[in-house]
Every structure is written in structure tokens, then in C-alpha cells.
CSV table of C-alpha atoms in Angstrom, one decimal:
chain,number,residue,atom,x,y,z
A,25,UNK,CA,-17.6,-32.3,58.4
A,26,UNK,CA,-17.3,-34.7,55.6
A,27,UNK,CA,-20.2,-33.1,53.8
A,28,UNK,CA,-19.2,-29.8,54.2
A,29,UNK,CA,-15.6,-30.9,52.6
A,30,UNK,CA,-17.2,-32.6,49.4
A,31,UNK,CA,-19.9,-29.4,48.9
A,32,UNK,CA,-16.4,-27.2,49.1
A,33,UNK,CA,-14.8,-28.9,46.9
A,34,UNK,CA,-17.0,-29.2,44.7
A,35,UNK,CA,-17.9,-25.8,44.5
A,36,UNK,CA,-14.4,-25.3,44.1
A,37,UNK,CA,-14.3,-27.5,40.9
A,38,UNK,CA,-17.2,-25.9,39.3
A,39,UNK,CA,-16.1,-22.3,40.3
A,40,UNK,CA,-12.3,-23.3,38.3
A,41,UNK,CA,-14.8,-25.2,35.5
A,42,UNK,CA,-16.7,-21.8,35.0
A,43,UNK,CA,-13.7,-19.6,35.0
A,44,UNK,CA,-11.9,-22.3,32.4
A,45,UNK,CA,-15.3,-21.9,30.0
A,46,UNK,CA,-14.9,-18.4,30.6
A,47,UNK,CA,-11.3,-18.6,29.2
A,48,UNK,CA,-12.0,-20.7,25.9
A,49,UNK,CA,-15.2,-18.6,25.3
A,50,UNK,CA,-12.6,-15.3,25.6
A,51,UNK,CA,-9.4,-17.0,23.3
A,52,UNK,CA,-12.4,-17.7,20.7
A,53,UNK,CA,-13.8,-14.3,20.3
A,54,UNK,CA,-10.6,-13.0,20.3
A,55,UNK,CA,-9.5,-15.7,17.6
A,56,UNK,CA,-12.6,-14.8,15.5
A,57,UNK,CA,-11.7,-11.2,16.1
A,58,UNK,CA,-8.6,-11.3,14.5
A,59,UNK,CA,-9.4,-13.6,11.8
A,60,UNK,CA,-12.1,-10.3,10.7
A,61,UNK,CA,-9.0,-8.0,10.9
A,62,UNK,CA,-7.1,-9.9,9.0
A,63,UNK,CA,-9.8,-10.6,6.5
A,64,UNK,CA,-10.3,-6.8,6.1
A,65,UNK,CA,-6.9,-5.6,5.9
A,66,UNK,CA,-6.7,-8.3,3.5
A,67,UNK,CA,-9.2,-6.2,1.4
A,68,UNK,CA,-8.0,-2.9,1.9
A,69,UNK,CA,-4.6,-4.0,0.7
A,70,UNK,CA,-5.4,-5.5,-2.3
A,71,UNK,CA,-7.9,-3.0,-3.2
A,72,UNK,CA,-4.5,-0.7,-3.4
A,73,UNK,CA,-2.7,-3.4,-4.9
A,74,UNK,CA,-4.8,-4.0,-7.5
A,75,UNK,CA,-5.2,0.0,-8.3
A,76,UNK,CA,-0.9,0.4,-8.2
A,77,UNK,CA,-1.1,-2.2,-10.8
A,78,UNK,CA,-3.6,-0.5,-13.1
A,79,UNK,CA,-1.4,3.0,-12.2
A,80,UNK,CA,1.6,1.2,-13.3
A,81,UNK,CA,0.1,-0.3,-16.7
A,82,UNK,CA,-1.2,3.2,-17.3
A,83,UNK,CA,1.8,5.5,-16.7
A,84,UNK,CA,3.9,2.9,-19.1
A,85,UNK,CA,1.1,3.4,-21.9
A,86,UNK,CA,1.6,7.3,-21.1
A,87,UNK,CA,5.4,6.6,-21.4
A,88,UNK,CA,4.9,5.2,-25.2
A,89,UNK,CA,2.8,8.5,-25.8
A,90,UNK,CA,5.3,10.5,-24.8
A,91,UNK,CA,7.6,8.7,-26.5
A,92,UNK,CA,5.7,8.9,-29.5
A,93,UNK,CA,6.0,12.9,-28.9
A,94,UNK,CA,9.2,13.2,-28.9
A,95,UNK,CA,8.7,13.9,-25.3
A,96,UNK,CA,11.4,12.1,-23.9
A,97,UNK,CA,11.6,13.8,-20.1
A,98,UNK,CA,8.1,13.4,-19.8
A,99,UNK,CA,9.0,9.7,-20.9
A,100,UNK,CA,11.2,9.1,-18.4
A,101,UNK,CA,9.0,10.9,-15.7
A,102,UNK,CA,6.3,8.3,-16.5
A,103,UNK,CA,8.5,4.8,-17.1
A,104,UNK,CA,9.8,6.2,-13.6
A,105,UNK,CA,5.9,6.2,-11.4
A,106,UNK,CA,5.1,3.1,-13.6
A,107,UNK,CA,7.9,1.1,-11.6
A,108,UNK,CA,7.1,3.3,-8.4
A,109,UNK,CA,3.6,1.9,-8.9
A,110,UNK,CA,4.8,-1.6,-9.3
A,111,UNK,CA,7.2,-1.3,-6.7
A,112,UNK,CA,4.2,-0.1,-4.0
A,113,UNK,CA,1.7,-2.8,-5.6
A,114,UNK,CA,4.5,-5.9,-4.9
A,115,UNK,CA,4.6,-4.1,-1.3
A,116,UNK,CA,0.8,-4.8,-1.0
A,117,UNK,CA,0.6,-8.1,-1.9
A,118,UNK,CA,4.0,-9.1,-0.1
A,119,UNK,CA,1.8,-8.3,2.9
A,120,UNK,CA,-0.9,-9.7,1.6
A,121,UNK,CA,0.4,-12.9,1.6
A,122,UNK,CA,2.3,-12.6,5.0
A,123,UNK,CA,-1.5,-11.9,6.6
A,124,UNK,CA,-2.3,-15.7,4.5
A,125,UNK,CA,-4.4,-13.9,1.5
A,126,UNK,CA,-4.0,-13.6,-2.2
A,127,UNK,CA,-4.3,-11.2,-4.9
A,128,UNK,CA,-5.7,-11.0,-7.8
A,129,UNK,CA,-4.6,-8.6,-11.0
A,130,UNK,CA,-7.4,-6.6,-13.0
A,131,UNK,CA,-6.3,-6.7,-16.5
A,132,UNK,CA,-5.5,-3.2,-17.4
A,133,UNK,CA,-7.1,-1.4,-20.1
A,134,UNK,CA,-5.2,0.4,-22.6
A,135,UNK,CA,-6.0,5.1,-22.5
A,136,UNK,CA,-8.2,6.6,-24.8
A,137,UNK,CA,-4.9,8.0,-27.1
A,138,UNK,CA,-4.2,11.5,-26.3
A,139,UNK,CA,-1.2,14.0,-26.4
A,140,UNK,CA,1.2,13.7,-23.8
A,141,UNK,CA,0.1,17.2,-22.0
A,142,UNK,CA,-3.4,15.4,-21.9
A,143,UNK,CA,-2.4,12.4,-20.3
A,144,UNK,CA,0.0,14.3,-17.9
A,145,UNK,CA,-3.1,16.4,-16.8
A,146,UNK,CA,-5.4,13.3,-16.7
A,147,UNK,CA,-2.5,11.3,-14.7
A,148,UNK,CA,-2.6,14.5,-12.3
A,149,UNK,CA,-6.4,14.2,-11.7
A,150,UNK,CA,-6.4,10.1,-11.6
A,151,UNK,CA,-4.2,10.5,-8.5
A,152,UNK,CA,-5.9,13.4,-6.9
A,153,UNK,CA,-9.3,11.3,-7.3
A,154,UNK,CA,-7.8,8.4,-6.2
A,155,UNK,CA,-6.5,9.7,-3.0
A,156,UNK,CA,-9.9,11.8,-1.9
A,157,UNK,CA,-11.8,8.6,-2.5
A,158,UNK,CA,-9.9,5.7,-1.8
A,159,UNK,CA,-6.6,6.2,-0.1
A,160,UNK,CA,-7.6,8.6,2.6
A,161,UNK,CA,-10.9,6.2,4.1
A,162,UNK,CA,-8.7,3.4,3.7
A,163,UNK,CA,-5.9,4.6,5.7
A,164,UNK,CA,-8.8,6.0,8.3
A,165,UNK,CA,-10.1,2.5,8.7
A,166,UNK,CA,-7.0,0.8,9.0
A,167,UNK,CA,-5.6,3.3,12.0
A,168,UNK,CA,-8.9,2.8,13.5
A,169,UNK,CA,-8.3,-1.1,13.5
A,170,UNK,CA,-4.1,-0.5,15.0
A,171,UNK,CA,-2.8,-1.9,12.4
A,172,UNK,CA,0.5,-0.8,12.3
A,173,UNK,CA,1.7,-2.7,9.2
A,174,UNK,CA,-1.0,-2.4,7.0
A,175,UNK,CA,-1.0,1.6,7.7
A,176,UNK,CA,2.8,1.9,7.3
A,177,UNK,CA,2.1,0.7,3.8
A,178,UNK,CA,-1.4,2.2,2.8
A,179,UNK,CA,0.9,6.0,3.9
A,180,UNK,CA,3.8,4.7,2.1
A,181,UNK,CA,1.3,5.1,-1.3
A,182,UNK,CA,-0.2,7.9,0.1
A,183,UNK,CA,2.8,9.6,0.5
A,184,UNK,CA,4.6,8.5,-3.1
A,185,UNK,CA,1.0,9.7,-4.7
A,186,UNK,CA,1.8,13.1,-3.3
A,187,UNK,CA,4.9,13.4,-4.3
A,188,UNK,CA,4.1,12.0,-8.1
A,189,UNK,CA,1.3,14.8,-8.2
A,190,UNK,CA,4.1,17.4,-7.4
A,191,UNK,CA,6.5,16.3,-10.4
A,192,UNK,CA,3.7,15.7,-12.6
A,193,UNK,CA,3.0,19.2,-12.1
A,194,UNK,CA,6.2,20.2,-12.4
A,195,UNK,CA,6.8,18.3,-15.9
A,196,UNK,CA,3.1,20.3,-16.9
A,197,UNK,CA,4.5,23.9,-16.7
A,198,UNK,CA,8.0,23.1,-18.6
A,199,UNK,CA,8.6,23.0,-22.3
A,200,UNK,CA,9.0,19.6,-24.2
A,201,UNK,CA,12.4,20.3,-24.9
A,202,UNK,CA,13.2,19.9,-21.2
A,203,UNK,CA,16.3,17.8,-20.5
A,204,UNK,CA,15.8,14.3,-19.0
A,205,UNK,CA,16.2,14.3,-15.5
A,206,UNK,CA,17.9,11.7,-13.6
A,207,UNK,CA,15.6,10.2,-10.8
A,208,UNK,CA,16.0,6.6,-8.3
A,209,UNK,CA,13.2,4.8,-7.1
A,210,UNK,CA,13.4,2.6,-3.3
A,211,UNK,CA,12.6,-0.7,-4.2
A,212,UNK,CA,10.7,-1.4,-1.1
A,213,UNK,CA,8.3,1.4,-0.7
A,214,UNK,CA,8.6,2.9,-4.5
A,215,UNK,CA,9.8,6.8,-3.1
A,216,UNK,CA,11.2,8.6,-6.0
A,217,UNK,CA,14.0,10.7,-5.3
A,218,UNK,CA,15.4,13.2,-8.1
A,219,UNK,CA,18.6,13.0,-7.2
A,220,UNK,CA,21.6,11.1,-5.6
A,221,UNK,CA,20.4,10.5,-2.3
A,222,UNK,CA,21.6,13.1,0.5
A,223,UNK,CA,21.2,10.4,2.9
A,224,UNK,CA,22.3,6.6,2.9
A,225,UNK,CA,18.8,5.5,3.4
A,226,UNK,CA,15.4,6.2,2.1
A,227,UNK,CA,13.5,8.9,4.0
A,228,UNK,CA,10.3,6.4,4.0
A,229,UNK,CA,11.3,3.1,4.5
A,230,UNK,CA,15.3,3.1,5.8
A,231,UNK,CA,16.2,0.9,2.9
A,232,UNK,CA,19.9,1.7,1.5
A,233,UNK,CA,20.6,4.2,-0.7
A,234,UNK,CA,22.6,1.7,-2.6
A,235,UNK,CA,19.8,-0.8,-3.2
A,236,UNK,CA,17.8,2.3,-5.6
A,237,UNK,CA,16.9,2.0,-8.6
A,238,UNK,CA,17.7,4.7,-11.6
A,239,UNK,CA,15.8,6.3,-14.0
């Protein structure tokens, strides 16, 4: 009887030490999993971040063209996606460095110079390009890893890029004389709205109306 007790126990002990191994082994692959997620949203997002920041040092050289023009709507139109791009960009690396990364600017390169119905076509086709070949395969990759908060931002630039292409088309088929238009940008997700806000929040993000910035 006394045998048969220590054998029990003992199988008991090595049956809880197996299950216990079990445990760790599990919490470490699951540790080392989301260390890899992390490390590759980490990538995707400042992939975008550093692209909004090459946008943004683009559209302001565009701006001085325009400028130059005498195209002052067009101006405007441009000075307001260059802050929309930094707006989106400083929303990439804000979560960035919440996941523990960090990001690191290209130096942007100054346009080949070019009259402002040029670079408004070229700006038009940049975003278009970008979109086919790097926003919609990131966006896939991050939905297929659930990460909520990396693809709440990655459509966030989607969705502003979209909407840039539309007045940038817009601004192609009117006359340089145009009047300037009045437009407000969110500060946290960069949307651009073209006129007081019908709502007291933006339509992307739920940030106050109030907190906008105007163009």
C-alpha cells in the first residue's frame, strides 16, 4: 500500500510537471509570436510613414510651383494634402512608437520643375500608384494578422488618398483663375473636409470638429 501511494504520487507530480512545461513552452511561442507581429506591423507602418513624409515634402514643393503660377487655389489645395500627409505620417509613427519601434525620415528630394497642371497630374498618378502597389497589400497583410490598430490607420491613409485623388481631379478640370477654397484638415487622421463640418466630429476618426485645422 505504501508503494502504490509513492508510485501515485509520483505520477501525479510528473503528470502536473509535464502539463507546467507544457504551459511555459505555450506562453513562449505565444511571446515569440507576438514579438513577429509587432516587428512587422512595425514595418508596414513606417513603410507608410516614411512615404506620407516624402508626399508631404512633395505637395509643399508643388505648392511653391503653383505659387510661382500665379495659381493660388491650386496652392492652397497642395499646402492643404502637404499637412494632411504630415498629419497621417505623425499618426504612423505615434503608433510606431506605442508598438516600442522607431522611425526613420528619407530625406526628400526636391521635383523635376514643372508647370503646375503637370505636377497636379503627376501628384494624381503618384497616389494612384502608390495605392495599387503599396497601400492595398499592406492593408491585406495587416487584416490578415487582426490587427485592429495598425489597419484602422493603414485605411485612414487609404481613405484620405482617395479623397486627395478626387480634389486633385477636381482642381485639373478648372481654370487657374478659380477662387481659393476654404478647406479643414482633422489633426489626428489628416481627412480633409471642404467645408465647415456638417457634423461636430470627423467622419474617420470622431475627433472634434473644433480641434480642425483651416486651409
Amino acid at each position: 500500500m505504501r508503494y502504490t501511494k509513492i508510485i501515485f504520487w509520483a505520477l501525479v507530480l510528473f503528470g502536473v510537471g509535464i502539463l507546467m512545461a507544457a504551459f511555459v513552452a505555450a506562453e513562449r511561442d505565444s511571446f515569440a509570436t507576438k514579438q513577429v507581429k509587432h516587428y512587422l506591423a512595425i514595418q508596414r507602418l513606417g513603410e507608410i510613414a516614411r512615404i506620407k513624409h516624402s508626399h508631404s515634402a512633395l505637395h509643399t514643393s508643388y505648392a511653391r510651383q503653383a505659387r510661382s503660377d500665379g495659381n493660388y487655389a491650386a496652392e492652397q489645395l497642395f499646402r492643404t494634402i502637404a499637412f494632411s500627409e504630415r498629419v497621417q505620417c505623425r499618426a504612423c509613427e505615434r503608433a510606431i512608437h506605442n508598438l516600442g519601434g522607431e522611425v526613420a525620415k528619407p530625406i526628400a528630394l526636391e521635383p523635376k520643375r514643372a508647370t503646375t497642371a503637370d505636377n497636379i497630374a503627376a501628384a494624381i498618378s503618384l497616389k494612384h500608384r502608390h495605392r495599387t502597389t503599396k497601400s492595398y497589400p499592406l492593408i491585406l497583410r495587416s487584416i490578415a494578422s487582426k490587427n485592429r490598430y495598425v489597419t484602422r490607420i493603414m485605411v485612414w491613409c487609404d481613405a484620405n488618398d482617395t479623397h486627395q485623388i478626387a480634389l486633385l481631379k477636381a482642381a485639373a478640370t478648372t481654370a487657374d483663375t478659380i477662387a481659393t477654397k476654404s478647406f479643414e484638415v482633422c489633426p489626428t487622421c489628416g481627412y480633409i473636409s471642404q467645408q465647415e463640418p456638417s457634423t461636430p466630429i470627423c467622419p474617420q476618426c470622431r475627433t472634434a470638429a473644433t480641434a480642425f485645422v483651416r486651409f
